[in-house]
Coordinates of C-alpha atoms in Angstrom, one line a residue:
Chain A
M1 CA 61.5 55.6 0.1
S2 CA 58.2 54.8 -1.5
K3 CA 55.1 56.0 -0.2
Y4 CA 54.0 52.3 0.8
S5 CA 57.0 51.9 3.2
H6 CA 54.8 52.3 6.3
V7 CA 52.4 49.5 5.0
V8 CA 55.5 47.3 4.2
S9 CA 56.7 47.6 7.8
V10 CA 53.4 46.8 9.2
F11 CA 53.4 43.5 7.1
I12 CA 56.8 42.8 8.2
L13 CA 56.0 43.2 11.8
V14 CA 52.8 41.1 11.6
G15 CA 54.9 38.5 9.8
L16 CA 57.5 38.4 12.5
A17 CA 55.0 38.2 15.3
F18 CA 53.4 35.3 13.5
L19 CA 56.7 33.5 12.9
G20 CA 57.6 34.2 16.5
F21 CA 54.4 32.6 17.7
E22 CA 54.9 29.6 15.3
I23 CA 58.3 28.9 16.6
F24 CA 57.2 29.2 20.2
Q25 CA 54.2 26.8 19.6
A26 CA 56.5 24.3 17.9
L27 CA 58.9 24.4 20.8
L28 CA 56.2 24.2 23.6
K29 CA 53.5 22.1 22.1
P30 CA 53.9 18.4 23.0
D31 CA 54.4 16.2 19.9
S32 CA 51.2 14.2 20.2
F33 CA 48.9 17.2 20.9
G34 CA 45.7 17.1 18.8
Q35 CA 46.2 13.5 17.7
Y36 CA 42.7 12.6 19.1
G37 CA 41.4 15.8 20.3
N38 CA 42.4 19.0 22.1
F39 CA 44.8 17.3 24.3
R40 CA 48.1 15.3 24.4
G41 CA 47.5 12.1 22.7
D42 CA 50.4 10.3 24.5
H43 CA 48.5 10.8 27.8
L44 CA 45.8 8.4 26.7
V45 CA 48.6 5.7 26.3
E46 CA 50.1 6.5 29.6
A47 CA 46.8 6.5 31.4
S48 CA 45.7 3.2 29.9
S49 CA 49.1 1.5 30.7
L50 CA 49.0 1.5 34.5
S51 CA 49.0 -1.9 36.2
V52 CA 45.8 -3.6 36.9
L53 CA 45.5 -4.9 40.5
H54 CA 41.8 -6.2 40.8
R55 CA 41.1 -9.0 38.6
G56 CA 37.7 -10.1 39.1
D57 CA 36.4 -13.7 39.5
D58 CA 36.9 -14.8 36.0
Y59 CA 40.6 -14.4 36.5
C60 CA 40.8 -16.7 39.5
L61 CA 38.5 -19.2 37.9
D62 CA 41.0 -19.6 35.0
C63 CA 42.8 -22.0 37.3
H64 CA 40.4 -22.8 40.2
D65 CA 37.1 -23.4 38.5
A66 CA 37.5 -27.2 38.7
E67 CA 37.6 -27.1 42.5
W68 CA 35.2 -24.4 43.3
D69 CA 31.6 -23.7 42.0
M70 CA 30.2 -20.7 43.7
A71 CA 27.3 -20.3 41.2
D72 CA 24.5 -21.2 43.8
A73 CA 26.2 -19.6 46.7
K74 CA 24.8 -16.7 48.7
H75 CA 28.2 -15.1 48.4
A76 CA 28.5 -15.6 44.6
N77 CA 28.5 -11.9 44.0
V78 CA 31.5 -11.3 46.6
P79 CA 34.7 -11.4 44.5
C80 CA 37.4 -13.7 45.6
E81 CA 39.8 -10.9 46.1
S82 CA 37.7 -9.2 48.7
C83 CA 38.4 -11.9 51.4
H84 CA 41.5 -13.7 49.9
F85 CA 44.2 -11.4 48.5
L86 CA 44.9 -9.4 45.5
P87 CA 45.9 -12.1 42.7
G88 CA 48.7 -10.0 41.4
A89 CA 51.9 -11.6 42.9
H90 CA 50.0 -15.0 43.3
A91 CA 49.2 -15.2 39.5
I92 CA 52.6 -13.9 38.3
L93 CA 54.4 -16.7 40.4
A94 CA 52.0 -19.4 39.4
D95 CA 52.9 -18.7 35.7
K96 CA 56.6 -19.1 36.7
A97 CA 55.9 -22.2 38.8
P98 CA 56.3 -25.8 37.7
P99 CA 53.3 -27.1 35.7
A100 CA 50.5 -28.9 37.7
D101 CA 51.6 -32.4 36.3
K102 CA 55.2 -31.8 37.8
A103 CA 53.6 -31.0 41.2
K104 CA 51.4 -34.2 41.0
A105 CA 54.5 -36.3 40.5
A106 CA 55.9 -34.7 43.6
G107 CA 52.9 -35.8 45.5
S108 CA 51.3 -32.6 45.9
K109 CA 47.7 -31.5 44.4
Y110 CA 48.7 -27.8 44.3
V111 CA 51.4 -25.8 42.8
K112 CA 52.9 -23.8 45.8
V113 CA 52.9 -20.1 44.7
A114 CA 52.7 -16.8 46.7
I115 CA 50.8 -16.7 50.0
M116 CA 47.3 -15.4 50.0
P117 CA 46.8 -14.1 53.5
I118 CA 43.1 -14.2 54.7
D119 CA 41.9 -11.9 57.3
R120 CA 40.0 -14.2 59.5
T121 CA 38.7 -11.7 62.0
A122 CA 35.1 -10.8 62.2
Q123 CA 35.9 -7.4 60.7
P124 CA 35.5 -8.2 56.9
C125 CA 32.1 -10.0 57.7
L126 CA 30.8 -7.2 59.9
N127 CA 31.7 -4.6 57.2
C128 CA 28.6 -5.7 55.3
H129 CA 26.6 -7.6 58.0
I130 CA 26.6 -5.3 61.2
F131 CA 23.1 -3.6 61.6
L132 CA 22.9 -0.1 60.3
P133 CA 19.6 1.7 59.8
S134 CA 20.8 2.9 56.4
R135 CA 21.3 -0.6 55.0
P136 CA 18.5 -2.1 53.0
V137 CA 15.9 -3.7 55.2
K138 CA 16.1 -7.2 53.4
F139 CA 19.7 -7.3 53.7
P140 CA 20.8 -9.9 56.5
Q141 CA 22.2 -7.9 59.4
I142 CA 23.3 -8.6 62.9
K143 CA 21.7 -6.3 65.4
D144 CA 23.4 -7.5 68.7
R145 CA 26.5 -9.6 68.2
A146 CA 26.5 -11.1 71.7
K147 CA 23.0 -12.3 71.3
H148 CA 23.7 -13.7 67.7
I149 CA 26.5 -15.7 69.2
K150 CA 24.3 -17.1 72.1
D151 CA 21.4 -18.0 69.8
G152 CA 23.9 -19.6 67.4
W153 CA 25.3 -21.6 70.4
K154 CA 21.9 -23.1 71.1
K155 CA 21.6 -24.3 67.4
T156 CA 25.1 -25.8 67.0
M157 CA 25.0 -27.4 70.6
G158 CA 28.9 -26.9 70.8
E159 CA 31.2 -24.7 72.7
V160 CA 31.0 -21.3 71.0
D161 CA 33.3 -18.7 72.6
I162 CA 32.0 -15.1 72.7
K163 CA 34.9 -14.0 71.0
S164 CA 34.7 -16.5 68.2
T165 CA 35.1 -15.5 64.7
C166 CA 32.1 -16.0 62.1
D167 CA 33.8 -18.8 60.4
R168 CA 33.6 -21.0 63.7
C169 CA 29.9 -21.5 62.5
H170 CA 29.4 -20.1 59.1
N171 CA 30.9 -21.3 55.9
S172 CA 32.1 -18.1 54.4
H173 CA 31.4 -19.3 50.8
F174 CA 28.0 -20.8 51.6
P175 CA 27.0 -18.8 54.7
K176 CA 23.5 -20.4 54.9
A177 CA 25.0 -23.7 56.1
F178 CA 25.8 -23.7 59.8
V179 CA 28.9 -25.3 61.2
K180 CA 31.8 -26.3 59.0
G181 CA 31.3 -29.6 57.5
V182 CA 27.6 -29.9 58.3
T183 CA 25.3 -28.7 55.6
Chain B
M1 CA 25.3 66.3 2.0
K2 CA 25.8 64.8 5.4
K3 CA 23.1 62.1 6.1
K4 CA 21.5 62.3 9.5
R5 CA 21.9 59.2 11.3
V6 CA 18.7 57.5 12.3
V7 CA 18.7 55.4 15.6
K8 CA 15.5 53.6 16.2
R9 CA 14.8 53.8 19.9
P10 CA 11.5 53.4 21.8
K11 CA 9.8 56.6 22.0
S12 CA 7.4 56.1 24.8
R13 CA 7.1 54.2 27.8
R14 CA 4.3 52.0 26.0
E15 CA 6.8 51.2 23.2
F16 CA 9.5 50.2 25.6
L17 CA 7.1 47.8 27.4
K18 CA 6.1 46.4 24.2
Y19 CA 9.7 45.6 23.2
A20 CA 10.6 44.3 26.6
A21 CA 7.6 41.9 26.7
S22 CA 8.3 40.5 23.3
G23 CA 12.0 40.0 24.3
M24 CA 11.0 38.2 27.3
A25 CA 8.5 36.0 25.4
G26 CA 11.3 35.0 23.0
M27 CA 13.6 34.2 25.8
L28 CA 10.8 32.0 27.5
I29 CA 10.3 30.1 24.2
V30 CA 14.0 29.3 23.9
T31 CA 14.1 28.0 27.5
L32 CA 11.0 25.9 26.9
M33 CA 12.4 24.2 23.8
P34 CA 12.4 20.5 24.6
K35 CA 16.0 18.9 25.4
P36 CA 16.7 15.6 23.9
S37 CA 15.9 12.7 26.2
W38 CA 18.5 10.3 27.3
A39 CA 17.3 7.6 25.0
Q40 CA 17.5 10.1 22.1
R41 CA 21.1 11.1 23.3
I42 CA 22.1 7.5 23.1
H43 CA 21.0 7.3 19.6
Q44 CA 23.1 10.5 18.8
I45 CA 26.0 8.7 20.4
E46 CA 25.7 5.6 18.4
E47 CA 26.0 7.7 15.1
M48 CA 29.2 9.4 16.3
K49 CA 32.1 7.6 14.6
H50 CA 35.2 9.8 14.1
V51 CA 37.6 7.7 16.2
P52 CA 39.8 4.5 15.8
D53 CA 38.2 1.2 16.8
W54 CA 40.0 0.8 20.1
M55 CA 38.3 4.1 21.1
D56 CA 34.9 3.4 19.7
H57 CA 33.1 3.3 23.0
Y58 CA 31.0 5.6 25.0
Y59 CA 31.0 4.8 28.6
A60 CA 28.4 5.4 31.4
Y61 CA 28.1 4.6 35.0
V62 CA 25.0 3.8 37.0
V63 CA 24.7 3.7 40.8
D64 CA 21.7 1.8 42.4
T65 CA 21.4 3.4 45.6
T66 CA 18.8 0.9 46.7
K67 CA 21.3 -1.9 46.6
C68 CA 24.2 -0.2 48.4
I69 CA 25.0 -1.7 51.8
G70 CA 27.8 0.8 52.7
C71 CA 30.4 -2.0 53.1
G72 CA 33.3 0.2 51.7
A73 CA 34.6 -2.4 49.4
C74 CA 34.6 0.0 46.4
V75 CA 36.5 2.7 48.5
R76 CA 39.2 0.2 49.6
A77 CA 39.5 -1.2 46.1
C78 CA 39.8 2.2 44.6
K79 CA 42.5 3.2 47.1
R80 CA 44.5 0.1 46.4
E81 CA 44.0 0.2 42.6
N82 CA 45.0 3.9 42.1
N83 CA 47.1 4.3 45.1
T84 CA 45.4 7.6 46.3
P85 CA 47.0 9.3 49.1
D86 CA 45.4 8.8 52.8
G87 CA 42.6 11.1 53.4
Y88 CA 41.9 11.7 49.6
F89 CA 39.3 9.7 47.8
R90 CA 38.3 9.3 44.2
T91 CA 35.2 7.6 45.3
W92 CA 33.6 7.6 48.7
V93 CA 30.3 6.6 50.1
E94 CA 27.9 8.9 52.1
R95 CA 25.5 7.8 54.8
Y96 CA 22.1 9.5 54.9
Q97 CA 19.9 9.1 58.0
I98 CA 16.5 10.9 58.1
T99 CA 14.9 11.0 61.7
D100 CA 11.3 11.4 62.8
T101 CA 12.6 14.6 64.4
G102 CA 13.1 16.0 60.9
H103 CA 16.8 15.9 61.0
V104 CA 18.9 14.7 58.1
Y105 CA 22.2 13.2 59.3
I106 CA 24.7 13.0 56.5
D107 CA 28.2 11.6 57.3
S108 CA 31.2 9.8 55.5
P109 CA 33.9 8.7 58.2
N110 CA 37.0 8.3 56.3
G111 CA 35.0 8.1 53.0
G112 CA 33.4 4.9 54.1
H113 CA 36.9 3.2 53.9
E114 CA 36.4 1.0 57.0
S115 CA 32.7 0.7 56.6
F116 CA 30.4 2.7 58.8
P117 CA 30.4 2.6 62.7
P118 CA 26.8 2.9 64.2
K119 CA 26.0 6.7 64.8
D120 CA 23.9 7.9 67.5
V121 CA 21.1 10.1 66.2
E122 CA 18.3 12.1 67.9
G123 CA 15.1 10.3 67.6
N124 CA 14.4 7.1 65.3
V125 CA 15.7 6.8 61.9
L126 CA 12.8 6.8 59.6
K127 CA 14.7 6.2 56.4
G128 CA 18.3 5.7 55.6
F129 CA 20.5 4.9 52.7
F130 CA 24.0 4.9 51.3
V131 CA 24.9 7.0 48.3
P132 CA 28.1 6.2 46.6
K133 CA 29.8 9.2 44.8
L134 CA 32.4 9.5 42.3
C135 CA 33.5 11.8 39.4
N136 CA 30.2 12.2 37.2
H137 CA 32.2 12.6 34.0
C138 CA 30.0 15.4 32.7
R139 CA 29.7 16.4 29.1
N140 CA 29.2 20.1 29.9
T141 CA 32.1 19.9 32.1
P142 CA 32.7 22.7 34.5
C143 CA 36.3 21.4 35.6
T144 CA 37.8 21.2 32.1
Q145 CA 36.4 24.6 31.1
V146 CA 38.2 26.4 33.8
C147 CA 41.6 24.6 33.3
P148 CA 44.0 27.5 32.2
V149 CA 46.6 25.2 30.7
N150 CA 44.2 22.5 29.1
A151 CA 45.5 19.8 31.3
S152 CA 42.0 18.4 31.9
Y153 CA 40.1 17.1 29.0
E154 CA 37.3 14.7 27.9
T155 CA 38.6 11.7 25.7
P156 CA 36.5 10.7 22.8
Q157 CA 35.1 7.7 24.9
G158 CA 33.4 10.1 27.4
V159 CA 36.0 10.0 30.2
V160 CA 37.3 13.1 31.8
L161 CA 41.1 12.9 32.6
V162 CA 43.9 15.0 33.9
D163 CA 47.3 15.1 32.2
K164 CA 49.6 15.4 35.3
E165 CA 52.5 16.3 33.0
I166 CA 50.8 19.5 32.0
C167 CA 48.8 20.3 35.1
I168 CA 50.1 23.2 37.2
G169 CA 48.2 22.5 40.2
C170 CA 46.4 25.8 40.3
G171 CA 43.3 24.2 41.8
Y172 CA 40.6 26.0 39.8
C173 CA 39.2 22.7 38.7
V174 CA 38.8 21.6 42.3
Q175 CA 36.6 24.6 43.0
A176 CA 34.9 24.3 39.8
C177 CA 33.6 20.8 40.3
P178 CA 30.1 20.9 41.8
Y179 CA 30.4 17.4 43.0
D180 CA 33.6 17.8 44.9
T181 CA 35.3 14.9 43.3
R182 CA 38.7 16.4 42.6
Y183 CA 41.5 17.0 44.9
I184 CA 45.2 18.2 44.6
D185 CA 47.4 15.2 45.2
P186 CA 49.8 16.3 48.0
R187 CA 52.6 14.1 46.5
T188 CA 52.7 15.6 43.0
H189 CA 50.8 18.8 43.5
T190 CA 48.7 18.2 40.6
A191 CA 44.9 17.7 40.3
D192 CA 43.6 14.1 40.6
K193 CA 40.4 12.6 40.0
C194 CA 38.4 9.3 39.3
T195 CA 39.3 8.2 35.8
W196 CA 36.6 5.3 35.7
C197 CA 40.0 3.3 35.9
Y198 CA 41.0 4.3 32.5
H199 CA 43.7 1.6 32.5
R200 CA 41.2 -1.1 33.3
I201 CA 38.4 -0.1 31.0
T202 CA 40.8 0.3 28.0
K203 CA 41.7 -3.4 28.5
G204 CA 37.9 -4.5 28.6
L205 CA 37.7 -4.8 32.5
A206 CA 35.3 -2.8 34.7
P207 CA 36.4 -0.3 37.1
A208 CA 38.0 -1.6 40.4
C209 CA 34.9 -0.4 42.4
V210 CA 32.4 -2.2 40.0
T211 CA 34.5 -5.3 40.1
V212 CA 34.3 -5.5 43.8
C213 CA 30.8 -4.4 44.6
P214 CA 29.2 -7.3 46.4
T215 CA 25.6 -6.3 45.7
K216 CA 26.0 -4.9 42.2
A217 CA 25.1 -1.5 43.3
R218 CA 27.6 0.0 40.7
I219 CA 27.2 -0.8 37.0
F220 CA 29.5 0.2 34.2
G221 CA 29.3 -0.1 30.6
D222 CA 29.4 1.1 27.0
L223 CA 26.5 3.0 25.6
K224 CA 27.4 2.1 22.0
E225 CA 26.9 -1.5 22.8
K226 CA 23.2 -2.4 22.3
K227 CA 22.9 -4.9 25.0
S228 CA 24.9 -3.4 27.7
E229 CA 23.4 -3.3 31.1
V230 CA 23.7 0.5 31.5
R231 CA 22.2 1.2 28.3
E232 CA 19.3 -1.1 29.3
I233 CA 18.8 0.7 32.5
I234 CA 19.0 4.2 31.2
E235 CA 16.5 3.4 28.5
S236 CA 14.1 1.4 30.6
Q237 CA 14.3 2.6 34.4
R238 CA 13.7 5.8 36.1
V239 CA 17.2 7.2 36.5
M240 CA 18.4 10.7 37.8
V241 CA 21.6 12.5 38.0
L242 CA 23.0 14.7 40.8
K243 CA 22.4 18.4 40.6
P244 CA 20.6 18.3 37.2
E245 CA 19.8 22.1 37.6
L246 CA 23.5 22.8 36.9
N247 CA 23.1 21.6 33.4
T248 CA 26.4 19.7 33.7
E249 CA 25.1 16.6 31.9
P250 CA 26.6 13.9 33.9
Y251 CA 27.1 10.3 32.6
C252 CA 26.9 8.8 36.1
F253 CA 23.3 8.0 36.7
Y254 CA 21.6 7.2 40.0
I255 CA 18.5 4.8 40.6
G256 CA 16.6 5.7 43.8
L257 CA 17.9 9.2 44.6
D258 CA 16.2 10.9 47.6
R259 CA 15.5 14.5 47.8
A260 CA 17.9 14.9 50.8
V261 CA 20.9 14.0 48.5
R262 CA 23.2 16.8 47.6

């Protein structure tokens, strides 16, 4: 026994502790930890690979721009998918559907793909246009719905049911124009 | 020879007061040192380049409360896009109504998911407005600092995320967030929060709430891009952040904030 044996044993103990820590860390630490920073690098890939549901107008206009120009419309800023439907299934099926010229040969203007259900009740309109004191003053709002329909009645000179939905008089795309077909 | 240890300590009250005064003056000088302005910070961000190209963005979010109409389209879109459980919101809209009787009414029925029903208030509403809220993606982040397992972190693009594989659902971050934007997902029992739709922004799309906003009250963009809308707004307009006194350095800016907003 040399007189340094106690020092050696301390070194061995510290070395073992260090080794144990390294083994534990190697076993427990995710592979990609520290790739981009102090986190699991693979999570960035996982987080960015979720499926996209909302696509925005550009996505719809890829196919539908020729038939529709909303540039001057009051509702130009309202995205298509707010009132129509999420384009997801519609667009996936559209890719698989026969090309447009085949549909033309069959005598149809459009390729029939997934149904896009539209909520035609007044609720989607009223979400934005019912009067609330918290809304910006300049934003068009309806204070009294019954009165609004009654006033509208005089303007259109037609039969307007009190239970009518908004699209009885307004064009949802160009809401300034009263009565469908009359600009 | 044993040396006597000399400990310097104030001998009299006068000397003590002198030390105390100089110490306080020093602290005051430190607190008065100018902080970099937002425009200066943007220039600092531009110079940062230690990440691969696909990550070479630095995002910011602007909410224009003067334009918000409280339609709830953003709340609905967020729920659909991120499939959040019922009753839990990554983003929500608050309605403020300040009456002539001096009352401030704040409510957010179901987060504004079905827009807002008219509310009976005492007196006449003098002013009212809507304030959309979401995770502020702070730089001096209280929520990531308290995470005991390092599941919550900031990406190099300035987005705060939660790694659900590592999260143990202890809920410390939910308590730590001063903006109440985090919740424990009852399905997975892990923390969840707004990610600025990380799966969308990495593909070059805007977050779902920004995409569907009909009045463009929500604006999102890259601060490293010279012509981005957010950068132009932060550099040229009067913007404010929520709870600036907490020094969390949020990257979600608000235009037209009122004193009543908490």
